[in-house]
């Protein structure tokens, strides 16, 4: 039997997935591997009956070159954790079962010698996919992970693919929101992805010339933010845009997420567990921070506020040129890591080099905005409010 | 082994309860459930084994302690992010470990849901409230989880409670083999039982399993135990089962049986949401609001009419 590489994509779309699949496939074919793609994480292997093509598709040169620029040929609906799969037993009891051994056996039977897994990196699942990869590797599966994230919070790589596209979308959206808010003399409070790190909020906020940007790295102080917004208004420059990362917290309650404040939403659908997943690990509070903050700012500034949540709008769409190139590089690099005998690793881009680090070193780490870095310095220099008026001069 | 020495996996013993059976009662929550209802307010009761929980607010910090960051804790199960001191949990790796992790934490941030107790140990605690039972007509209520999934323990506990003059009740979803239910019902005065959804397909979507065996069990229970009182209940979830059609279907099912003495609606509450965070699980119904008062009153009026009594104010 020919040696085979399987490619899987963890849950959640980010722009550039097809570039990764194409990069890995073309590089693997040149190194004399056969390549298969597994649908929806490992669901395609464990639940072949749910797919018209049996859950696993062959990837040859023609298939790789025919992949559209946007989208993911392998789906992004993976929500089942092979270690905890919900099942109904013969006597009608619902329980969670560990099917990881069965997964490894099926991959082995299919001639799969190595797996390339795209993992990330979202507010819903945290580092879940990487943890699953880590556990599968400990059980003997040769696996190389590729980091995807629109929040760019994966510690081992300076640029996860998907981030550059999300930054572009977020900036474009913030430009429009800022202009619209100015027209109607309101203050838009816009939440962007960033449960652990404020890269997207800060970079897009700077680019869109926001009045304030609140990020998880700097707990914010409502009276200080309100003071700055009031002063801008009184000086004839009505503030129109506050950008807040999903994980930003107040100085009074650092680390405590805002309570969900909206009413009936996603969970109304019986299919909502496709959204939240059976293996997810955190409560989705998307949109809650913007709502809570908008209310507080309206109370303390007497400026009419509008909460908005970009969330999935910045996670989708056509990848930027950089993400296409980066996707190809990550895919080809993962094949090289397998060829070089470095399974159990995560690809890491540290310009100008693309290398890999052991999974154990990548787990449980977060890449955060350095408070002494150029982004924060720039914000301070131009008078962008970062949530308080003490310390590093984060206010004009 | 004597009946008093039979052991069960107990989650919690809650005193002075007034919502789960007549009078003032002591609720004994047992661990393990055969359904996974998305609105479950006791997520810690679902798994069949003791499981760890983590409350970061109690953590005294890695610098002061850090015992959970090294062996025997599993590699990567607990960690600290750069710039922070409070320990975080990687639930994928922490779940691999057993209850011994709780002993690592001197601050009690890591705790254990579920402890093995004998019938006698449970009853010693339950009997502390004996005066209240006598004065209010209360007693012991076994709840869960699904108390009928530990049939030997539940039967032994309720038999012994009766021997000691304590009135007995159980709260069940009914998704168990009939033999389990029958074994326990011999020792039960009041059975509170859930009619969550009437349509089997929707029941499976929201709870994980269809309701055919549940309904068969309930019908058999009504007929086999004519002297037992049955109280039907529905946890009312907006947009899921807060409609007249469901309420009327349940009434059609229970009203032919004279020993089903009441049908109660339990407004959905969100008390369970924070516990999901402690367990590292997703609370799938986080965005639901409790049912509107007018909906509750309208549906309760339908039930009152069916039972031939004036609607409650």
XYZ file of C-alpha atoms in Angstrom:
709
model
C 0.000 0.000 0.000
C 1.221 3.484 -0.874
C 2.180 5.818 1.962
C -0.616 8.243 2.630
C -1.035 11.640 4.287
C -4.456 12.687 5.566
C -5.381 16.364 5.813
C -8.052 17.555 8.266
C -9.452 20.968 9.162
C -10.674 21.694 12.672
C -13.910 23.486 13.382
C -14.453 27.033 12.182
C -13.684 28.652 8.852
C -10.894 31.136 8.456
C -9.833 32.559 5.084
C -7.037 30.568 3.468
C -8.019 26.989 4.275
C -8.060 25.891 0.654
C -4.602 27.386 0.184
C -3.329 25.170 3.026
C -5.005 22.115 1.495
C -3.542 22.934 -1.912
C -0.072 23.614 -0.508
C 0.018 20.395 1.492
C -1.392 18.317 -1.356
C 0.940 19.590 -4.058
C 4.012 19.317 -1.832
C 3.072 15.827 -0.656
C 2.444 14.576 -4.193
C 5.885 15.799 -5.215
C 7.349 13.838 -2.311
C 5.587 10.668 -3.548
C 2.809 10.594 -0.948
C -0.790 9.835 -1.709
C -3.064 12.444 -0.162
C -6.558 12.144 1.232
C -8.734 14.813 2.795
C -10.985 14.030 5.760
C -14.232 15.959 6.026
C -15.034 17.995 9.141
C -12.068 17.238 11.358
C -12.129 13.514 12.070
C -15.883 13.178 11.550
C -15.300 11.892 8.012
C -13.407 8.897 9.390
C -15.698 8.166 12.349
C -19.014 8.886 10.625
C -18.526 7.927 6.935
C -22.237 7.209 6.593
C -22.965 10.926 6.927
C -21.083 11.767 3.709
C -21.945 11.039 0.096
C -18.274 10.312 -0.667
C -17.699 8.203 2.439
C -16.166 11.006 4.485
C -12.710 10.862 2.915
C -11.783 12.300 -0.472
C -8.764 11.603 -2.614
C -6.691 14.701 -3.356
C -4.646 14.637 -6.543
C -3.013 17.407 -8.524
C -6.134 18.109 -10.541
C -8.252 18.352 -7.364
C -5.724 20.613 -5.652
C -5.535 22.986 -8.593
C -9.319 23.108 -8.921
C -9.842 24.259 -5.332
C -11.584 27.648 -5.207
C -9.695 30.485 -3.545
C -12.308 30.900 -0.807
C -13.900 28.149 1.232
C -12.688 24.824 2.576
C -12.894 21.692 0.460
C -12.838 19.614 3.654
C -15.541 21.509 5.528
C -15.145 23.240 8.822
C -18.007 21.652 10.702
C -15.870 19.507 12.990
C -17.442 19.614 16.400
C -17.006 16.073 17.579
C -14.168 15.255 19.896
C -12.963 11.671 19.208
C -12.296 11.309 22.924
C -15.838 12.315 23.924
C -18.410 11.420 21.337
C -22.024 11.564 22.351
C -23.808 8.338 21.585
C -27.066 6.612 22.381
C -26.557 3.080 23.706
C -28.661 0.059 22.832
C -30.779 0.688 25.923
C -31.452 4.333 24.908
C -29.045 5.964 27.355
C -27.114 9.017 26.192
C -23.434 8.867 27.048
C -20.041 10.087 25.927
C -17.668 7.471 24.588
C -13.968 7.535 23.758
C -13.539 6.492 20.113
C -9.934 7.619 19.733
C -8.607 4.047 19.454
C -11.135 3.336 16.741
C -10.067 6.504 14.915
C -6.414 5.461 15.000
C -7.304 1.958 13.812
C -9.359 3.270 10.908
C -6.614 5.677 9.838
C -4.103 2.843 9.990
C -6.352 0.537 7.973
C -6.625 3.274 5.334
C -2.831 3.359 5.035
C -2.528 6.809 6.616
C 1.031 7.226 7.909
C 0.775 10.874 8.921
C -1.873 13.528 9.515
C -1.763 17.259 8.832
C -4.343 18.957 11.046
C -5.350 22.595 10.746
C -6.099 23.724 14.301
C -7.075 26.959 16.004
C -7.791 29.228 17.754
C -11.417 30.534 18.447
C -13.472 31.893 21.304
C -15.743 28.859 21.087
C -13.271 26.045 21.310
C -10.104 27.653 22.631
C -7.144 25.373 22.151
C -9.391 22.331 22.018
C -8.351 21.104 18.557
C -4.670 21.393 19.429
C -5.260 19.525 22.691
C -7.010 16.742 20.800
C -4.065 16.573 18.374
C -1.704 16.414 21.358
C -3.613 13.506 22.874
C -3.772 11.647 19.544
C -0.040 12.127 19.088
C 0.580 10.706 22.569
C -1.370 7.654 21.441
C 0.972 7.221 18.514
C -0.528 9.226 15.656
C 2.147 11.096 13.664
C 0.500 14.505 13.395
C 1.650 17.984 12.363
C -0.589 20.933 13.206
C -1.035 24.142 11.260
C -2.217 27.145 13.283
C -5.217 29.082 12.047
C -6.609 32.075 13.855
C -8.319 35.339 13.056
C -7.214 36.536 16.491
C -3.525 35.738 15.969
C -3.226 34.565 19.568
C -1.351 31.296 18.991
C 1.898 31.772 20.863
C 4.337 29.849 18.719
C 3.707 31.678 15.460
C 3.921 35.365 14.784
C 1.305 35.132 12.054
C -1.421 32.497 11.923
C -3.081 32.245 8.545
C -6.484 33.891 8.396
C -5.455 36.858 10.510
C -4.426 39.125 7.690
C -7.758 38.659 5.902
C -9.710 39.237 9.113
C -7.720 42.402 9.761
C -8.661 43.695 6.326
C -12.350 42.892 6.754
C -12.473 44.347 10.244
C -10.805 47.569 9.145
C -13.154 47.926 6.200
C -16.180 47.341 8.438
C -14.923 49.785 11.079
C -14.365 52.460 8.396
C -17.990 52.156 7.316
C -19.358 51.988 10.844
C -17.373 55.032 11.897
C -18.667 57.062 8.945
C -22.251 55.949 9.534
C -22.056 56.645 13.283
C -20.747 60.145 12.615
C -23.630 60.831 10.259
C -26.226 59.981 12.896
C -24.171 61.421 15.798
C -23.954 58.211 17.699
C -21.123 56.308 19.262
C -20.659 52.829 17.797
C -19.258 50.282 20.247
C -17.950 47.495 18.063
C -16.857 44.119 19.361
C -14.301 42.158 17.360
C -12.868 38.674 17.953
C -10.119 38.561 20.548
C -10.984 36.507 23.611
C -7.388 36.307 24.792
C -5.493 38.920 22.814
C -6.244 42.346 21.395
C -4.296 42.186 18.139
C -7.308 42.475 15.859
C -9.008 45.180 17.927
C -5.868 47.270 18.228
C -4.578 46.937 14.680
C -7.986 47.432 13.052
C -8.859 50.157 15.554
C -5.667 52.035 14.790
C -6.212 51.632 11.057
C -9.790 52.919 11.281
C -8.801 55.785 13.619
C -11.073 54.674 16.445
C -11.539 56.952 19.458
C -10.848 54.155 21.920
C -9.692 50.545 21.743
C -10.169 48.188 24.680
C -8.169 44.964 24.742
C -7.765 42.043 27.162
C -4.165 43.024 27.930
C -5.227 46.364 29.465
C -8.235 46.222 31.836
C -10.317 49.295 31.090
C -11.654 51.930 33.439
C -15.088 53.200 32.439
C -14.792 56.638 34.130
C -11.510 57.258 32.293
C -12.914 56.203 28.931
C -16.047 58.282 29.530
C -13.952 61.285 30.518
C -11.947 61.084 27.319
C -15.058 60.676 25.145
C -16.824 63.600 26.839
C -13.775 65.806 26.425
C -13.518 64.997 22.724
C -17.195 65.849 22.295
C -16.837 69.096 24.262
C -13.885 70.094 22.091
C -15.993 69.728 18.958
C -14.844 66.260 17.904
C -17.782 63.985 18.696
C -16.454 60.466 19.231
C -17.947 57.886 16.906
C -16.074 54.617 17.335
C -14.999 52.457 20.267
C -13.515 49.077 19.375
C -13.549 46.391 22.027
C -12.001 42.944 21.888
C -14.285 40.141 22.998
C -12.098 39.343 25.991
C -11.633 42.898 27.286
C -12.503 43.263 30.963
C -12.938 46.175 33.301
C -10.432 47.198 35.922
C -13.062 46.680 38.633
C -13.519 43.030 37.669
C -10.379 41.979 35.781
C -10.729 38.622 34.100
C -14.480 38.492 34.558
C -16.404 38.377 31.315
C -19.463 40.533 30.868
C -22.703 38.725 31.507
C -24.588 37.697 28.394
C -27.247 40.340 27.985
C -29.080 39.530 24.817
C -32.227 37.456 24.785
C -33.267 34.705 22.429
C -30.483 34.026 19.982
C -28.520 31.162 18.573
C -29.712 28.441 20.865
C -33.260 28.633 19.583
C -32.383 26.135 16.902
C -32.424 22.454 17.806
C -29.336 22.215 15.636
C -27.490 24.706 17.774
C -25.061 22.126 19.008
C -23.454 22.242 15.564
C -22.623 25.787 16.500
C -21.571 25.194 20.060
C -20.342 21.684 19.614
C -20.135 18.625 21.715
C -16.498 19.142 22.481
C -16.443 22.874 23.075
C -15.031 24.095 26.313
C -16.160 27.632 26.945
C -19.368 29.582 27.017
C -19.795 31.705 23.908
C -20.206 35.297 25.035
C -19.838 36.863 21.622
C -21.568 40.247 21.539
C -21.997 40.516 25.305
C -19.062 42.859 25.886
C -20.204 45.384 23.276
C -23.714 45.405 24.709
C -22.584 45.852 28.303
C -19.989 48.484 27.414
C -22.345 50.460 25.175
C -24.842 50.651 28.013
C -22.233 51.806 30.517
C -20.809 54.449 28.180
C -24.258 55.777 27.334
C -24.991 56.140 31.047
C -21.738 57.861 31.859
C -21.285 60.045 28.738
C -24.830 60.976 27.735
C -23.895 59.997 24.192
C -26.280 57.677 22.396
C -24.435 54.435 21.786
C -25.013 51.532 19.388
C -23.498 48.117 20.160
C -22.374 46.068 17.174
C -20.633 42.722 16.912
C -18.488 41.846 13.899
C -17.773 38.270 15.039
C -18.336 35.950 12.083
C -18.309 38.716 9.513
C -14.547 38.914 9.865
C -14.023 35.165 9.998
C -15.342 34.551 6.507
C -14.679 35.628 2.943
C -11.933 35.477 0.358
C -8.404 35.234 1.730
C -6.012 38.119 1.257
C -2.961 37.689 -0.959
C -0.839 37.233 2.169
C -3.107 34.500 3.578
C -3.080 32.651 0.255
C 0.684 32.689 0.188
C 0.931 31.875 3.893
C -1.560 29.016 3.505
C 0.485 27.441 0.729
C 3.647 27.855 2.812
C 2.102 26.304 5.928
C 0.734 23.358 3.927
C 4.015 22.682 2.136
C 5.951 23.245 5.377
C 3.872 20.632 7.220
C 4.761 18.036 4.573
C 8.418 18.958 5.002
C 8.094 18.512 8.804
C 6.727 15.006 8.222
C 9.490 14.216 5.741
C 12.086 15.479 8.222
C 10.694 13.203 10.941
C 9.155 15.914 13.135
C 5.629 14.670 13.856
C 3.967 15.879 17.051
C 4.715 19.453 16.154
C 3.037 22.746 15.278
C 4.126 24.870 12.352
C 5.511 28.226 13.440
C 6.182 31.241 11.265
C 8.935 33.413 12.718
C 9.928 35.629 9.780
C 11.785 34.958 7.674
C 11.650 31.291 8.675
C 8.816 28.795 8.719
C 9.667 25.986 11.109
C 7.950 23.823 13.679
C 7.897 23.428 17.463
C 6.809 20.430 19.563
C 3.093 20.319 20.384
C 3.820 20.232 24.114
C 5.536 23.611 23.825
C 2.676 25.163 21.882
C -0.166 24.068 24.152
C -1.654 26.346 26.789
C 0.152 29.443 25.626
C -1.255 32.726 24.392
C 0.353 35.337 22.163
C -0.552 38.724 23.586
C -0.031 42.329 22.586
C 3.178 43.482 24.339
C 2.489 46.579 26.408
C 5.917 47.984 25.568
C 5.598 47.233 21.859
C 5.201 49.575 18.936
C 1.441 49.191 18.598
C 0.779 50.392 22.135
C 3.402 53.105 21.766
C 1.816 54.329 18.548
C -1.599 54.405 20.201
C -0.205 56.474 23.051
C 1.620 58.805 20.679
C -1.483 59.655 18.646
C -3.785 59.901 21.675
C -5.834 56.772 21.116
C -7.542 55.850 24.393
C -6.641 52.317 25.493
C -9.002 52.184 28.408
C -7.436 54.313 31.107
C -5.667 57.637 31.577
C -2.890 56.603 33.909
C 0.494 55.080 33.217
C 1.770 54.979 29.679
C -0.100 58.045 28.492
C -2.898 56.144 26.818
C -4.940 59.270 26.359
C -4.656 62.438 24.426
C -23.472 -6.744 52.978
C -26.341 -5.215 54.920
C -28.775 -2.936 53.112
C -27.482 0.040 55.106
C -23.988 -0.581 53.761
C -24.971 -0.421 50.071
C -23.045 2.415 48.489
C -24.165 5.012 45.982
C -22.546 7.939 44.185
C -24.038 11.016 45.825
C -23.650 14.471 44.367
C -25.164 16.585 47.080
C -27.619 16.568 49.971
C -29.749 19.685 50.062
C -31.839 20.559 53.094
C -35.121 22.475 53.438
C -36.368 22.019 49.873
C -39.977 22.879 49.159
C -40.332 22.356 45.409
C -39.806 18.635 45.028
C -42.679 16.910 46.766
C -44.993 17.689 49.696
C -43.807 19.595 52.780
C -40.249 20.442 53.714
C -37.914 17.867 52.194
C -34.291 16.846 52.042
C -33.163 16.317 48.451
C -30.481 13.728 47.843
C -28.966 14.253 44.398
C -27.397 11.159 42.873
C -24.841 11.290 40.078
C -25.245 9.869 36.540
C -27.930 10.614 33.990
C -28.999 8.894 30.773
C -30.117 12.122 29.083
C -28.172 15.215 28.044
C -30.842 17.941 28.145
C -29.507 21.171 26.736
C -31.078 23.198 29.528
C -29.802 20.977 32.358
C -29.271 23.013 35.523
C -27.196 20.291 37.182
C -24.445 19.539 34.641
C -22.272 18.154 37.410
C -24.785 15.351 37.815
C -24.558 13.931 34.290
C -21.348 11.850 34.217
C -21.222 8.359 35.768
C -18.038 8.960 37.765
C -16.799 11.605 40.194
C -15.442 14.526 38.164
C -13.347 17.532 38.930
C -14.595 21.080 38.928
C -12.521 24.246 38.978
C -13.450 27.630 40.396
C -10.701 30.095 39.422
C -11.961 32.624 41.988
C -10.630 30.415 44.768
C -7.171 29.900 43.220
C -4.471 31.532 45.381
C -2.092 31.738 42.440
C 0.815 29.905 40.882
C 3.433 31.890 42.778
C 1.949 31.144 46.186
C 1.045 27.547 45.421
C 1.407 26.006 41.949
C 0.942 22.441 43.183
C -1.404 21.611 40.310
C 1.216 22.634 37.747
C 3.449 19.644 38.345
C 3.170 15.870 38.735
C 1.051 14.012 39.671
C -1.280 16.369 37.742
C -1.354 15.295 34.067
C 0.988 17.211 31.756
C -0.694 20.365 30.511
C -3.903 19.910 32.530
C -3.290 23.108 34.494
C -1.314 26.074 33.271
C -0.602 29.735 33.711
C -0.577 32.216 30.869
C 2.355 34.617 30.734
C 1.564 37.748 32.714
C -1.073 36.028 34.879
C -0.904 34.221 38.195
C -4.278 32.500 38.381
C -4.176 28.941 37.149
C -6.264 27.914 34.138
C -7.531 24.477 33.158
C -7.101 22.645 29.879
C -10.224 20.506 30.205
C -9.208 18.121 27.438
C -6.219 17.063 29.508
C -7.682 17.534 32.995
C -10.543 15.144 32.286
C -8.011 12.361 31.848
C -7.206 12.584 35.540
C -9.226 11.231 38.409
C -10.500 12.653 41.647
C -7.041 12.728 43.218
C -6.521 16.125 41.558
C -8.871 17.762 44.057
C -6.526 16.828 46.892
C -3.739 18.829 45.215
C -5.476 22.154 45.761
C -5.216 23.561 49.282
C -7.498 26.488 48.396
C -10.388 24.325 47.265
C -10.410 25.783 43.741
C -10.255 22.237 42.406
C -13.055 20.196 43.870
C -14.780 16.943 43.194
C -18.393 16.396 42.219
C -19.625 13.050 43.537
C -18.780 10.996 46.627
C -19.432 7.391 47.497
C -21.792 7.095 50.494
C -23.597 4.268 52.256
C -27.334 4.226 52.878
C -26.646 4.711 56.560
C -24.393 7.713 55.981
C -27.024 9.397 53.823
C -29.806 8.715 56.298
C -27.790 10.041 59.218
C -27.710 13.390 57.437
C -31.322 13.183 56.274
C -32.614 12.394 59.759
C -31.249 15.670 61.084
C -34.335 17.260 59.523
C -36.780 14.759 61.064
C -38.687 17.409 63.051
C -39.427 19.387 59.922
C -40.744 16.310 58.092
C -43.155 15.493 60.887
C -44.496 19.026 61.114
C -44.745 19.739 57.372
C -45.552 16.325 55.922
C -42.211 16.294 54.154
C -39.511 13.653 53.791
C -36.694 12.561 51.542
C -36.623 13.135 47.764
C -34.135 11.290 45.602
C -33.134 13.360 42.614
C -30.205 13.619 40.260
C -28.931 13.049 37.714
C -31.203 10.099 37.321
C -31.670 8.376 40.662
C -33.102 5.261 39.012
C -29.736 4.537 37.366
C -28.536 3.436 40.824
C -31.527 1.159 41.495
C -29.990 -1.010 44.222
C -28.813 1.976 46.230
C -31.997 3.980 45.660
C -34.224 1.039 46.635
C -32.163 0.292 49.738
C -32.085 3.948 50.769
C -35.818 4.504 50.352
C -36.728 1.188 52.006
C -34.628 2.085 55.025
C -36.020 5.647 55.066
C -39.527 4.233 55.234
C -38.432 1.856 57.998
C -37.379 4.937 59.937
C -40.727 6.629 59.336
C -39.599 9.042 56.617
C -41.889 9.714 53.670
C -40.228 8.997 50.313
C -40.286 10.656 46.915
C -38.223 10.402 43.750
C -37.699 12.744 40.851
C -37.041 10.963 37.567
C -36.891 11.483 33.821
C -37.784 7.822 33.365
C -35.169 6.912 30.753
C -34.116 3.658 32.424
C -34.872 -0.047 32.021
C -38.319 -0.826 33.500
C -36.769 -3.239 36.003
C -34.855 -0.341 37.580
C -37.973 1.776 37.962
C -40.018 -1.118 39.298
C -37.385 -2.060 41.853
C -37.368 1.430 43.357
C -41.075 2.232 43.072
C -41.925 -0.413 45.688
C -40.498 2.022 48.245
C -41.827 5.328 46.894
C -44.787 7.411 48.125
C -44.606 10.114 45.468
C -42.974 9.947 42.044
C -42.251 13.283 40.355
C -41.627 12.569 36.690
C -40.742 14.695 33.674
C -42.663 15.020 30.439
C -40.109 17.120 28.608
C -41.362 16.859 25.034
C -44.076 14.739 23.476
C -42.694 14.390 19.959
C -40.017 11.635 19.937
C -37.878 13.299 17.262
C -37.820 16.637 19.065
C -37.233 14.824 22.355
C -34.106 13.295 20.840
C -32.900 16.640 19.483
C -33.157 18.376 22.840
C -32.328 15.596 25.293
C -30.230 13.195 23.222
C -32.655 10.246 23.307
C -36.204 9.631 22.135
C -39.021 9.211 24.632
C -40.653 5.945 23.624
C -39.202 3.959 26.541
C -39.888 6.834 28.924
C -43.580 6.971 28.077
C -43.886 3.191 28.210
C -42.291 3.204 31.669
C -44.598 5.930 32.955
C -47.736 4.194 31.719
C -46.624 0.900 33.239
C -45.769 2.664 36.508
C -49.226 4.303 36.742
C -50.861 0.916 36.206
C -48.529 -1.256 38.310
C -48.449 1.013 41.372
C -52.023 2.292 41.866
C -51.343 3.384 45.458
C -48.335 5.525 44.549
C -48.972 9.207 43.858
C -47.566 10.516 40.610
C -46.882 14.165 39.842
C -46.093 14.981 36.223
C -43.787 17.918 35.549
C -42.479 19.878 32.587
C -39.409 22.106 32.761
C -40.790 24.918 30.631
C -38.247 26.064 28.039
C -39.212 29.032 25.835
C -39.420 28.058 22.183
C -39.013 24.378 22.980
C -42.035 23.141 24.908
C -43.932 26.195 26.147
C -46.834 25.580 23.807
C -50.400 24.486 24.400
C -50.011 21.485 22.139
C -47.415 19.905 24.427
C -49.330 20.695 27.598
C -52.533 19.209 26.192
C -50.669 16.112 24.945
C -49.275 15.522 28.434
C -52.721 15.992 29.952
C -54.162 13.471 27.491
C -51.479 11.013 28.586
C -51.853 11.420 32.349
C -55.523 12.258 32.965
C -56.889 8.723 32.403
C -54.855 7.669 35.455
C -56.406 8.691 38.783
C -53.125 8.275 40.659
C -51.487 11.066 38.632
C -52.570 13.768 41.058
C -50.978 16.858 39.584
C -49.131 18.338 36.627
C -46.636 21.089 37.441
C -44.798 23.497 35.167
C -41.278 24.425 36.220
C -40.186 27.735 34.702
C -36.758 27.346 33.158
C -34.063 29.040 35.183
C -30.430 29.712 34.497
C -28.969 28.821 37.849
C -26.938 26.107 36.215
C -25.068 28.316 33.764
C -22.123 29.194 35.981
C -21.590 25.564 36.913
C -20.867 24.767 33.276
C -17.884 27.098 33.455
C -16.585 25.243 36.508
C -16.833 21.959 34.621
C -15.430 23.162 31.330
C -18.597 22.320 29.489
C -20.676 24.324 27.085
C -24.010 25.577 28.311
C -26.013 25.181 25.160
C -28.994 27.261 26.237
C -27.147 30.260 27.562
C -29.154 32.716 25.547
C -32.587 31.667 26.666
C -34.694 33.838 28.876
C -37.100 32.384 31.442
C -40.682 32.010 30.156
C -42.930 35.036 30.313
C -45.315 35.176 33.268
C -48.339 35.412 30.980
C -47.296 32.261 29.130
C -46.911 30.464 32.424
C -50.313 31.613 33.653
C -52.059 30.675 30.405
C -50.583 27.172 30.394
C -51.251 26.668 34.106
C -54.877 27.645 33.533
C -55.207 24.843 30.981
C -53.885 22.367 33.543
C -56.150 23.708 36.304
C -59.161 23.360 34.037
C -58.232 19.783 33.214
C -57.917 18.922 36.911
C -61.200 20.714 37.621
C -59.796 23.327 39.959
C -59.599 27.108 39.969
C -56.451 28.559 38.372
C -53.829 29.648 40.893
C -53.425 33.397 41.248
